[in-house]
Coordinates of C-alpha atoms and ligand atoms in Angstrom, one line a residue:
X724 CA 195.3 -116.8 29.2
X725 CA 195.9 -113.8 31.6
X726 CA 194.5 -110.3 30.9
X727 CA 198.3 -109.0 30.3
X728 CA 199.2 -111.7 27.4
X729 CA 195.7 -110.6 25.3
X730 CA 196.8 -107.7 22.9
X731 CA 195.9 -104.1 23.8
X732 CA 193.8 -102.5 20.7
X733 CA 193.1 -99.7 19.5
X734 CA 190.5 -97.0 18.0
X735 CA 191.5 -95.5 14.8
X736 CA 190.8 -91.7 14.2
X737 CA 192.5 -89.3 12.3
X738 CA 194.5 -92.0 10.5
X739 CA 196.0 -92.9 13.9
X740 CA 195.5 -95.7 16.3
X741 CA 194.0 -93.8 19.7
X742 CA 193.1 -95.0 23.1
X743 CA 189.2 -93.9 24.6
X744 CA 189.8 -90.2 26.0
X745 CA 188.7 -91.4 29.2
X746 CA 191.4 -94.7 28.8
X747 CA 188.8 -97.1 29.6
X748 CA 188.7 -100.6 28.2
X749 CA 186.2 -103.3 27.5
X750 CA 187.6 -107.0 27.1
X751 CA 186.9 -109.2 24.2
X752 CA 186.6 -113.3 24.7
X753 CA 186.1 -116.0 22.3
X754 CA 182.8 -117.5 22.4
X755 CA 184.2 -121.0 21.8
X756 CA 186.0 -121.5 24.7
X757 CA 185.6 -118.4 27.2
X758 CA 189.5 -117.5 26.7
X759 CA 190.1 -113.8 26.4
X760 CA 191.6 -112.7 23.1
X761 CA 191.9 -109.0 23.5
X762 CA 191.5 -105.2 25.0
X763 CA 189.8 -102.6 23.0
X764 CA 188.9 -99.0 23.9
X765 CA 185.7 -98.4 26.0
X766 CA 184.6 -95.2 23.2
X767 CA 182.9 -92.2 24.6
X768 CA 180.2 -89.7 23.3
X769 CA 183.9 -87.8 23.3
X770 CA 185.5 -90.2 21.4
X771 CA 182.7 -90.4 18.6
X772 CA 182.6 -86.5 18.3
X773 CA 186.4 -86.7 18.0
X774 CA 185.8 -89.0 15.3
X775 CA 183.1 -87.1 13.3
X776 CA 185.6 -84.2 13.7
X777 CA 187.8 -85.8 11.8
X778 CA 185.5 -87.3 8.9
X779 CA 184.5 -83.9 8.4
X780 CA 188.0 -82.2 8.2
X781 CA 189.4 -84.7 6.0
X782 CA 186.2 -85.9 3.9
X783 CA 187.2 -83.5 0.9
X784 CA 190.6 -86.2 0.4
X785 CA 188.2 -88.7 -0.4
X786 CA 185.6 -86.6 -2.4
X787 CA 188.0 -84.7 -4.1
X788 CA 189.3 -87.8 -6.0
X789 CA 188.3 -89.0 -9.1
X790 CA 186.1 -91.8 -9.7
X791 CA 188.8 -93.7 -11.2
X792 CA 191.3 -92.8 -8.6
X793 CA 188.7 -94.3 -5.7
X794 CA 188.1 -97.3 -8.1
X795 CA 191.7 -98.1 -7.8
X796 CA 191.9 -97.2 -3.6
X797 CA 189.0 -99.8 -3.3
X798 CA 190.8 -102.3 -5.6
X799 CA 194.1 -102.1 -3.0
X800 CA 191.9 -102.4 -0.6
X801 CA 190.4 -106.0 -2.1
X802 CA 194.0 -107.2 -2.4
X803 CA 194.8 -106.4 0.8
X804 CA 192.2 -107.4 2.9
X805 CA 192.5 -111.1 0.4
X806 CA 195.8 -111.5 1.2
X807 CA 195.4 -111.6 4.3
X808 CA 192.5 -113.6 3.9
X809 CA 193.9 -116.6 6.5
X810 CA 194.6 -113.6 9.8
X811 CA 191.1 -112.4 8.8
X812 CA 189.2 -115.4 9.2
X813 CA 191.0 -116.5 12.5
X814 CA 190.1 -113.1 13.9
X815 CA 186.5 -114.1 12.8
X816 CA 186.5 -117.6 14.6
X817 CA 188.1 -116.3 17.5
X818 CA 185.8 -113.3 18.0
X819 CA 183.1 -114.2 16.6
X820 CA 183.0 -118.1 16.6
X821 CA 182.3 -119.1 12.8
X822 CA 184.0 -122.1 11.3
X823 CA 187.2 -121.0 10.3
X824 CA 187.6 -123.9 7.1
X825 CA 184.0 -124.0 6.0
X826 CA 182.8 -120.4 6.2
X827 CA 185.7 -117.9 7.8
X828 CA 187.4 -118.1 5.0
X829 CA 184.8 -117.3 2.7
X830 CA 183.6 -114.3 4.7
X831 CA 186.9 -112.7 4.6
X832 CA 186.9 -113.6 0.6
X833 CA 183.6 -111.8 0.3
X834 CA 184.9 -109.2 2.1
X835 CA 187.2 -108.7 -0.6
X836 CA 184.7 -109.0 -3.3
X837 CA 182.7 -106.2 -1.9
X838 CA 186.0 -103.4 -2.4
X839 CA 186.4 -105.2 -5.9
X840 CA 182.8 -104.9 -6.8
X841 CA 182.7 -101.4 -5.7
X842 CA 185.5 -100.6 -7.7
X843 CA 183.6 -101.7 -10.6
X844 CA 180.5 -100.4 -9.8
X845 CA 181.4 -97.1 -9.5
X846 CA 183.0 -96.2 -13.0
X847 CA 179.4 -96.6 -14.7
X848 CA 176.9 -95.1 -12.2
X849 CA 175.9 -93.0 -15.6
X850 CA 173.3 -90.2 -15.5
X851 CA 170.8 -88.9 -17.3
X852 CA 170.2 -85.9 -19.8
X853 CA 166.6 -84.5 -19.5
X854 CA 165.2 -82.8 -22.0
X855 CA 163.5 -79.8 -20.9
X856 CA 160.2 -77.9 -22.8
X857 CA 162.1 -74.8 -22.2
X858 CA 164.3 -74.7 -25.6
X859 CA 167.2 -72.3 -23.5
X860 CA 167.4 -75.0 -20.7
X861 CA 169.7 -78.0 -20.8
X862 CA 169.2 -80.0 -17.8
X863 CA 170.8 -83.1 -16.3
X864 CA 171.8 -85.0 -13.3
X865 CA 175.0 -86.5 -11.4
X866 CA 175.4 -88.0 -8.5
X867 CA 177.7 -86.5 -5.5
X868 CA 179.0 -87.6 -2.2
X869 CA 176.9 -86.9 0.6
X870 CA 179.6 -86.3 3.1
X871 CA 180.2 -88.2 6.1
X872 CA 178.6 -91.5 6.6
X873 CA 177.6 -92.5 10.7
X874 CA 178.0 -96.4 10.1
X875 CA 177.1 -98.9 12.6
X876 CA 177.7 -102.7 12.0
X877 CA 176.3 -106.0 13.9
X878 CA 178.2 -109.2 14.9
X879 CA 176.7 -111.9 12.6
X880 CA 179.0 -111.0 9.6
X881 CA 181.6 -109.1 11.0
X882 CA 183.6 -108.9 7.9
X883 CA 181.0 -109.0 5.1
X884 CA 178.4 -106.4 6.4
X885 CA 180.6 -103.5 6.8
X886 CA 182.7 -103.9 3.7
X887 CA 179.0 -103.5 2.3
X888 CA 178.8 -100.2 3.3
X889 CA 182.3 -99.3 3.5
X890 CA 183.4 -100.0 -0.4
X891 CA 180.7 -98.7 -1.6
X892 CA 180.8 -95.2 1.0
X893 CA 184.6 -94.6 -0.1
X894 CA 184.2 -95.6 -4.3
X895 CA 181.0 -92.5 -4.0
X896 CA 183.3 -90.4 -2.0
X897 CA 182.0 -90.2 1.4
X898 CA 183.8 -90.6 4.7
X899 CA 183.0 -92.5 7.4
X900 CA 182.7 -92.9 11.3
X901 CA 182.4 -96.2 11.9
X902 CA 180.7 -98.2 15.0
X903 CA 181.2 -102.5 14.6
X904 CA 179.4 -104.5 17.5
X905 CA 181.4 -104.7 20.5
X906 CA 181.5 -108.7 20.4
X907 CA 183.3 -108.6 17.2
X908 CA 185.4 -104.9 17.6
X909 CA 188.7 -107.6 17.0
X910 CA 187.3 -108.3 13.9
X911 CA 186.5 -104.6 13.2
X912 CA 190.0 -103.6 13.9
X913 CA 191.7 -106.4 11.8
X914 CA 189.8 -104.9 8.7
X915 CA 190.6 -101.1 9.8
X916 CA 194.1 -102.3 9.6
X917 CA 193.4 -103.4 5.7
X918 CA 192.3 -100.3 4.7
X919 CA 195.2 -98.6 6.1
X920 CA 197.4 -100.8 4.5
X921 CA 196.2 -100.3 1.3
X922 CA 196.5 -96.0 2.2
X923 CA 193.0 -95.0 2.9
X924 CA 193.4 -91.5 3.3
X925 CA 193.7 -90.6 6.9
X926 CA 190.2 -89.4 8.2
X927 CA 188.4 -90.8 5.3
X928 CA 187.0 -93.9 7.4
X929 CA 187.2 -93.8 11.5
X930 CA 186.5 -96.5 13.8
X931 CA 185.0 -96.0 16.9
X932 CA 184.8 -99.0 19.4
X933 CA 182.4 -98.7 22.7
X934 CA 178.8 -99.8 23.7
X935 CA 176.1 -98.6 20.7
X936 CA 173.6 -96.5 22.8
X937 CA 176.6 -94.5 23.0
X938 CA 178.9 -94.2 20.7
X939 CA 176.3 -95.6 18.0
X940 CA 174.0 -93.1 19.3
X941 CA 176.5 -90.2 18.7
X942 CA 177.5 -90.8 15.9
X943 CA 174.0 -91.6 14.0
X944 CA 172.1 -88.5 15.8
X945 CA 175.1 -85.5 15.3
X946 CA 174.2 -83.4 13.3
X947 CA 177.9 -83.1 11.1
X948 CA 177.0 -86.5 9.9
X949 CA 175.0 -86.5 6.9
X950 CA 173.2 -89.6 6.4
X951 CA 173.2 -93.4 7.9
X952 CA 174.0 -96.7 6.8
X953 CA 172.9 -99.5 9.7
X954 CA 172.7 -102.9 9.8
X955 CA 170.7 -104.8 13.1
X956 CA 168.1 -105.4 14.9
X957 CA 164.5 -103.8 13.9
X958 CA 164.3 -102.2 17.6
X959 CA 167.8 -100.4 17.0
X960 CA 166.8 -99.3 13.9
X961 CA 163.6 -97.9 14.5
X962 CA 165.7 -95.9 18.0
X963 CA 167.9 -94.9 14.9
X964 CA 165.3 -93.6 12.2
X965 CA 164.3 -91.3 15.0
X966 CA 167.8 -90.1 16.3
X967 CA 168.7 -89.6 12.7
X968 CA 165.6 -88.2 11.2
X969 CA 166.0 -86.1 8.8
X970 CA 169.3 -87.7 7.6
X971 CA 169.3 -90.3 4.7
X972 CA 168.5 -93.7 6.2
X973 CA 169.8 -97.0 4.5
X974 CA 168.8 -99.5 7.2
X975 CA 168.9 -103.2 6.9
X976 CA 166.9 -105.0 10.0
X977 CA 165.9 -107.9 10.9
X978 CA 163.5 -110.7 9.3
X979 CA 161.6 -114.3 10.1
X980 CA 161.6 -115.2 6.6
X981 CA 159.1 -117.9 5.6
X982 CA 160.1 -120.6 3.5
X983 CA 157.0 -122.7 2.1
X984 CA 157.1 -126.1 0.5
X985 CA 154.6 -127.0 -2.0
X986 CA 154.2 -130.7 -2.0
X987 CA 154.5 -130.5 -6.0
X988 CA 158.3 -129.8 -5.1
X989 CA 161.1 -132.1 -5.0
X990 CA 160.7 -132.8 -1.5
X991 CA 164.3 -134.4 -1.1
X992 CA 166.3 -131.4 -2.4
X993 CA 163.8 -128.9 -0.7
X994 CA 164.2 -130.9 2.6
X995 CA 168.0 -130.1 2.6
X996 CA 168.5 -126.7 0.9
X997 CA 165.9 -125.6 3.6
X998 CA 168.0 -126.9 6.7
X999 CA 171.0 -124.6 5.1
X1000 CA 168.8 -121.9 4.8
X1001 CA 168.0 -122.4 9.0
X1002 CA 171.4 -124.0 9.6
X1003 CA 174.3 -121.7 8.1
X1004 CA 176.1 -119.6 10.6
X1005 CA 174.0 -121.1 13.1
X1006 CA 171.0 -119.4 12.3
X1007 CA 172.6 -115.9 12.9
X1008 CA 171.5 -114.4 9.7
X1009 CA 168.9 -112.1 8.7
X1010 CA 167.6 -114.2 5.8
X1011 CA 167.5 -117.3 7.6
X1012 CA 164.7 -119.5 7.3
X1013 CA 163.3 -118.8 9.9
X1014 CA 159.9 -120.6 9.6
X1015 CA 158.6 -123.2 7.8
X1016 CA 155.4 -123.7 6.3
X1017 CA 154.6 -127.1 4.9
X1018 CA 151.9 -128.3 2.5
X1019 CA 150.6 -131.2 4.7
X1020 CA 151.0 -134.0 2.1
X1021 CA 154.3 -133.2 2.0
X1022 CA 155.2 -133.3 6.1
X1023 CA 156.0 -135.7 7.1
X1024 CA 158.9 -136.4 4.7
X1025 CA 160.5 -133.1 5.3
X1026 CA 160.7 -133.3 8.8
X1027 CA 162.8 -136.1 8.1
X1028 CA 164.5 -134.6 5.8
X1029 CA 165.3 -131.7 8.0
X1030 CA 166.1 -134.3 11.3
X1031 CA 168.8 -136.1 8.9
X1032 CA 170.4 -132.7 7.9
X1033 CA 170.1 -131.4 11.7
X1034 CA 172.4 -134.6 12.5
X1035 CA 174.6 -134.7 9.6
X1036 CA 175.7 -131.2 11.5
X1037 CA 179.3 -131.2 13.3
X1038 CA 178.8 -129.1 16.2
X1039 CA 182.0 -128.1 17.6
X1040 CA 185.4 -126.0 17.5
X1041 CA 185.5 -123.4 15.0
X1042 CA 189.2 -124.2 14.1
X1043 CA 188.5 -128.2 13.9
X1044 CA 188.3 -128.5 9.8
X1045 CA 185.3 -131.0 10.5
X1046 CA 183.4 -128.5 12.1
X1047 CA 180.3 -127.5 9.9
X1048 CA 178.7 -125.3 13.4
X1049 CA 180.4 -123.2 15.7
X1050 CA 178.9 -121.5 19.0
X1051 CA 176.7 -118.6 19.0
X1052 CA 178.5 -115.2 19.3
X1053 CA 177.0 -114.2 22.6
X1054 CA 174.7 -114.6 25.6
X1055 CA 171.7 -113.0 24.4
X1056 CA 171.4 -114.7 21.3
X1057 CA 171.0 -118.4 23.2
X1058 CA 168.9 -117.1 25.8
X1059 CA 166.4 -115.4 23.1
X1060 CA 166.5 -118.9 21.7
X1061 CA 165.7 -120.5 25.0
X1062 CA 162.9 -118.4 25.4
X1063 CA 161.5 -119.1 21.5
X1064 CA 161.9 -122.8 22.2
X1065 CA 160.0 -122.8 25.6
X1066 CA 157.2 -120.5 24.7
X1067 CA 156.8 -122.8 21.6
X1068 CA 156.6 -126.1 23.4
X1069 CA 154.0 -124.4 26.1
X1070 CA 152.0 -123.9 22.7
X1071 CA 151.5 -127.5 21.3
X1072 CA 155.0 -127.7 19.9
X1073 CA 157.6 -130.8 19.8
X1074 CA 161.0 -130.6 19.5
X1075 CA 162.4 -133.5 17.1
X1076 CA 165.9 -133.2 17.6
X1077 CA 168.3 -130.6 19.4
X1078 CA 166.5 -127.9 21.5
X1079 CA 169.4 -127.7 23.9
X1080 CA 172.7 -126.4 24.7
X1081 CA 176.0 -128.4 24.6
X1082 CA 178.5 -127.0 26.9
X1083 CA 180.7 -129.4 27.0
X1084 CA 181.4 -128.4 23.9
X1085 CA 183.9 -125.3 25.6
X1086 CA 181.5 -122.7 26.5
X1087 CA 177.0 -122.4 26.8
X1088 CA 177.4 -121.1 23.5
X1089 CA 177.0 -124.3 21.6
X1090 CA 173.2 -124.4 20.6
X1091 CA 172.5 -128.0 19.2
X1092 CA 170.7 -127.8 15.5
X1093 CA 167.1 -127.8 16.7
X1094 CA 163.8 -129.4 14.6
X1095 CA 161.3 -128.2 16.2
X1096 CA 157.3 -129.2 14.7
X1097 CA 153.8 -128.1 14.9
X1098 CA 154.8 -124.3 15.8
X1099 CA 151.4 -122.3 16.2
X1100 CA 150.4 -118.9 14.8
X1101 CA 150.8 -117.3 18.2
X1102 CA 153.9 -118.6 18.8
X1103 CA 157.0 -116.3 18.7
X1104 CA 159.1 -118.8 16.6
X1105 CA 156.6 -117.5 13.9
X1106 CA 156.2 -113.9 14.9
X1107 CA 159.7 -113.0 16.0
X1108 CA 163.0 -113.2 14.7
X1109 CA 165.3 -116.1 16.2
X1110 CA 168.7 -115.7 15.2
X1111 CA 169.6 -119.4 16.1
X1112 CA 169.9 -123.0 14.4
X1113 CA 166.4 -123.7 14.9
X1114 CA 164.0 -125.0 12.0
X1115 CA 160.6 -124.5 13.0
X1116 CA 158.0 -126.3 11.0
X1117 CA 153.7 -126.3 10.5
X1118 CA 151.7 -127.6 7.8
X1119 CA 148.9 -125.8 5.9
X1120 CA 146.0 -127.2 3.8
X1121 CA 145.7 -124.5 1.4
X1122 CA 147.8 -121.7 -0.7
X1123 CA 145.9 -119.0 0.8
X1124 CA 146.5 -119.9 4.0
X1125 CA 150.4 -120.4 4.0
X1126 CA 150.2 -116.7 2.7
X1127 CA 148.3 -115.4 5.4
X1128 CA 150.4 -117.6 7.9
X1129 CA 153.8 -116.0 5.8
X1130 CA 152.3 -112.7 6.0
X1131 CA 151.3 -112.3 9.2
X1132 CA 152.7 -109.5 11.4
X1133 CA 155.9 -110.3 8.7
X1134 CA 159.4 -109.1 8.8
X1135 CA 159.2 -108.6 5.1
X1136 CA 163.2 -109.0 4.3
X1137 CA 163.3 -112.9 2.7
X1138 CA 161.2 -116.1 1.9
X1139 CA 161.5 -118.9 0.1
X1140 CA 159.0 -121.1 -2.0
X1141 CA 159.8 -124.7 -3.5
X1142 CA 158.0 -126.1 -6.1
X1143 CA 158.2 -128.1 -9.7
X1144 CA 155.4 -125.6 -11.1
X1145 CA 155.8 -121.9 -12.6
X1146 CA 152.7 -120.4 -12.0
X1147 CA 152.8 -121.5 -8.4
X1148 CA 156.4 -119.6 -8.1
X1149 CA 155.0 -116.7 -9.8
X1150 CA 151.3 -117.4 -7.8
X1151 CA 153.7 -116.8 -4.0
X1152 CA 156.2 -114.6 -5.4
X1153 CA 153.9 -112.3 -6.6
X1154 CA 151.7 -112.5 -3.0
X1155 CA 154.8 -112.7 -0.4
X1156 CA 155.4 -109.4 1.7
X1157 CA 159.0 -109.8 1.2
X1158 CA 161.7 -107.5 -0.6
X1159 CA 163.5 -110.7 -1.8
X1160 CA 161.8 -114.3 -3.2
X1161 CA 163.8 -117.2 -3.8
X1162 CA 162.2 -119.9 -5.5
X1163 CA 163.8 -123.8 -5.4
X1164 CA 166.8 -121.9 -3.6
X1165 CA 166.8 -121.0 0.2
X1166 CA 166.6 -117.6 2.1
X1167 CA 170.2 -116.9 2.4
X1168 CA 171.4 -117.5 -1.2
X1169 CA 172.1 -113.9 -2.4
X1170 CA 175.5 -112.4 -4.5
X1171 CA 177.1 -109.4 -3.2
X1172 CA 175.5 -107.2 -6.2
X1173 CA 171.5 -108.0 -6.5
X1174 CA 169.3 -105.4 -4.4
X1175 CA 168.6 -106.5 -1.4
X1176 CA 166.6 -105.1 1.7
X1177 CA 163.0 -105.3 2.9
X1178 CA 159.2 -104.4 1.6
X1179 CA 157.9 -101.5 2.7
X1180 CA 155.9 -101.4 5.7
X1181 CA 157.3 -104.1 7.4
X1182 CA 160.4 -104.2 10.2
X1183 CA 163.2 -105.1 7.6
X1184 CA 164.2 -101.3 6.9
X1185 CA 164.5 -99.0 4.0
X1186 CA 166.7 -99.1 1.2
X1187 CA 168.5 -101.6 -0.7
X1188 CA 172.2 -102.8 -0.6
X1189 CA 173.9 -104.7 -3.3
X1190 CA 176.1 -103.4 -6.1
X1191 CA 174.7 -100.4 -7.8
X1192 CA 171.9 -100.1 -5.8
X1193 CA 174.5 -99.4 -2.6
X1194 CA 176.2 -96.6 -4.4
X1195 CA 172.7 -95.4 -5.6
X1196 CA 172.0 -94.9 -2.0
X1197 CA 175.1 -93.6 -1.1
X1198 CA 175.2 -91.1 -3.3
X1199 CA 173.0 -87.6 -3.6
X1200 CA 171.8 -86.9 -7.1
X1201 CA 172.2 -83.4 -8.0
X1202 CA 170.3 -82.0 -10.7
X1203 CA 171.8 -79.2 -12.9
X1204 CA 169.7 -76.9 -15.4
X1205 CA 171.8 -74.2 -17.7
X1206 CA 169.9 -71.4 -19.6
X1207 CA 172.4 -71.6 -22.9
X1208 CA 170.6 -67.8 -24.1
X1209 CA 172.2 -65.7 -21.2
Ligands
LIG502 P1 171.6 -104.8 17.4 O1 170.5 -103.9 16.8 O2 171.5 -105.1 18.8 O3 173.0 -104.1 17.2 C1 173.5 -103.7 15.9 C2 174.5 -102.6 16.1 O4 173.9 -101.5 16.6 C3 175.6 -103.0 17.1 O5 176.8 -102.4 16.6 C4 175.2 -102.2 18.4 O6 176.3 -101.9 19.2 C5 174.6 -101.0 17.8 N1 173.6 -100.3 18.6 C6 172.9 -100.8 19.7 N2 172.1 -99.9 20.2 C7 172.3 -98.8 19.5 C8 171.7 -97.4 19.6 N3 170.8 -97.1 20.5 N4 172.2 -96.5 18.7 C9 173.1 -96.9 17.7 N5 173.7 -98.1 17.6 C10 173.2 -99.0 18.5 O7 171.6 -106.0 16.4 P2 172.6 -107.2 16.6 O8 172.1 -108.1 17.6 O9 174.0 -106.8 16.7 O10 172.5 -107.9 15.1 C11 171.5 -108.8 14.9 C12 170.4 -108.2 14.1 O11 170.9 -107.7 12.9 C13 169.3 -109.2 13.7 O12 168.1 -108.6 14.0 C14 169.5 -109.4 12.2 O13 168.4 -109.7 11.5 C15 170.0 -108.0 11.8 N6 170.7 -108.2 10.5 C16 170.2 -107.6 9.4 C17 170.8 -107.8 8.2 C18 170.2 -107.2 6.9 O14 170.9 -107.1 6.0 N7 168.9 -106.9 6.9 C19 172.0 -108.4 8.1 C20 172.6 -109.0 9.3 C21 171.9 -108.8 10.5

């Protein structure tokens, strides 16, 4: 494909589809096969000011609605970005490289959900009355918009992560200025275009394409945006809690969630609800399983276990309908796996099946599914995040010591304990350093509206999304006392 016969994108601010001030451009290619699929706008510090300008002028359209009216602009929304459910999941296997049959689709149909589930939501965020000692005073609470919302999106979900923030951002009335990740600004634009279609007032959301230490940067640290909503990496997010401070934060980072298997569990069914948990969108998800911690009478079998699911994978074109794994999104990604891999093998451990690329698959974006045994506790497989189709496993002897293992230096965003016994559930659910436990299920099972987000102290962020709780967070609670004797 030439440069010319790729279409020519654009930003959308205002309500109107803009070029970059400075009419620069930055090219978008599938990770699949290399091929280019599109132009987009190189943003500048400019450009994200223009867009903040614009949340700001036209963030009373959106706040000055009823709830019910915003219910109903989030519901269009849903229909429009499910029916065109099919365009949006081939934007999201050609930009970002996802199977389009077995997990595009459904992307695009959660993206849906979130608009619809926002627009439920939203009609019964009730407050409270609170009774006073003061017999004059009558005193209760409602919540208000904050005003404009600096949102910046990463490439793993394209789709589902900022209809997160978005639905539940315009059902409590704020606007936006958006930044998506530049490897998956195609997919960004393709769901702009949804909510223009369903008649988002112009101004209330703005997308900004560009690199994120700049136009990210500007938009999170100005000070006419009022708070943040971020999805990415730990690092970024921490850069971001310091641009920002001072602004409300709702950041979801990264994790290295521990799964541990208790050899009282039904090792079969653990064996392959753990590979999905490392497998699914080739690893490149926050609440993968990203370690995992064995009881040692029970190793053995679910390394097999894990080796038959690893090769039960098909590996290949995201648009093949056999295709259970496509190629990573980008360069970065692979070569942080490379290094996780390597660093683990110079410590003691042995890779049982994958550990390599496949490019003659289309591109060096096609990471095999990797088993990879005997990981140590200094290894950075078990004290970094991966973001890849790797299933790193070690055995422990003793409860205590899979929690210290799970805890150590932890991520705190997901784990995952299987076993046939309550009080050993309870026992490691109650002990984990995680903000989410998921017992005989694996890390990544979650439903758009249960609170999700990481335990204090840890790198996994502050706040929780899901439901309620997003529009909880989204929302300022203002607190109003009346003296009924004057
Ligand atoms: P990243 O932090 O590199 O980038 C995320 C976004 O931030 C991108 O849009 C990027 O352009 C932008 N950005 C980069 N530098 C910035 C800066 N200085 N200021 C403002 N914005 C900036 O992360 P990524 O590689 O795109 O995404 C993968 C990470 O996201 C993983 O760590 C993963 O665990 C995390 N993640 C977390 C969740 C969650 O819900 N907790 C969900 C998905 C992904």
């Amino acid at each position: 494909m030439s440069s010319t016969a790729a279409p020519v994108l654009r930003m959308y601010i205002g309500g109107e589809w803009v070029e970059s001030e400075s009419g620069r451009t930055f090219e978008a290619y599938s990770p699949a096969n290399g091929q280019l699929i599109a132009s987009l706008p190189e943003g500048s510090r400019e450009d994200a000011r223009r867009a903040i300008r614009a949340a700001n002028d036209h963030k009373h359209k959106i706040s000055g609605m009823s709830v019910w009216d915003r219910a109903d602009l989030c519901r269009r929304i849903g229909d429009v970005v499910a029916r065109h459910k099919e365009e949006l999941a081939r934007a999201l296997s050609e930009d970002q490289g996802k199977p389009y049959h077995t997990q595009a689709l459904r992307e695009a149909e959660a993206a849906a959900n979130s608009f619809y589930n926002a627009a439920e939501q939203v009609k019964w965020l009730e407050t409270s009355v609170i009774p006073a000692k003061d017999p004059n005073k009558r005193v209760f609470s409602f919540r208000q918009p904050r005003g404009v919302y600096a949102v910046v999106t990463p490439w793993n979900f394209p789709m589902g992560i900022p209809s997160h923030y978005l639905a539940p951002a315009l059902a409590a009335g704020n606007a936006v200025v958006w930044v998506p990740a530049p490897t998956t600004s195609v997919c960004a634009v393709n769901l702009m275009q949804c909510l223009e279609e369903a008649g988002v007032p112009s101004g209330a959301v703005n997308l900004v394409t560009g690199p994120g230490p700049i136009v990210g940067d500007e938009i999170v640290a100005h000070p006419a945006t009022d708070a943040v909503g971020f999805t990415g990496s730990s690092q970024t997010g921490r850069r971001i809690a310091e641009r920002a401070a001072g602004k409300s934060l709702l950041l979801e980072l990264g994790g290295n969630g521990p799964t541990i298997i208790l050899e009282d569990a039904d090792l079969a069914m653990a064996g392959v609800v753990t590979a999905a948990g490392c497998f699914h969108n080739a690893g490149q998800v926050c609440s993968a399983t990203e370690r995992i911690l064995v009881q040692r009478g029970a190793h053995a079998e679910i390394v097999e276990r894990l080796i038959e699911a690893a090769g039960s994978i098909r590996l290949g074109d995201p648009f093949d309908p056999a295709t259970t794994m496509g190629p990573l999104n980008n360069q970065p990604t692979a070569e942080k796996i490379d290094r996780h891999l390597a660093d683990g093998v110079s410590k003691g451990a042995v890779i049982l099946f994958g550990g390599q690329r496949m490019p003659d698959l289309g591109s060096d974006l096609f990471y095999a599914p990797t088993v990879i045994d005997n990981i140590s506790r200094d290894s950075l497989l078990n004290n970094e995040e991966t973001f890849g189709p790797v299933a790193p496993v070690m055995a422990f002897d003793d409860y205590d010591e899979a929690l210290a293992i799970a805890n150590q230096d932890n991520m705190g965003l997901v784990a995952a304990v299987f076993t046939s016994n309550i009080k050993n559930a309870f026992y490691f659910a109650e002990r984990l350093r995680t903000g989410v436990v998921n017992v005989n299920e694996h890390s990544n099972y979650w439903e758009s509206h249960i609170p999700f987000g990481g335990v204090a102290g840890t790198r996994s962020g502050i706040g929780r999304i899901g439901g309620k709780h997003t529009l909880m967070e989204m929302t300022d609670l203002r607190t109003m006392c009346i003296d009924v004797s004057r």
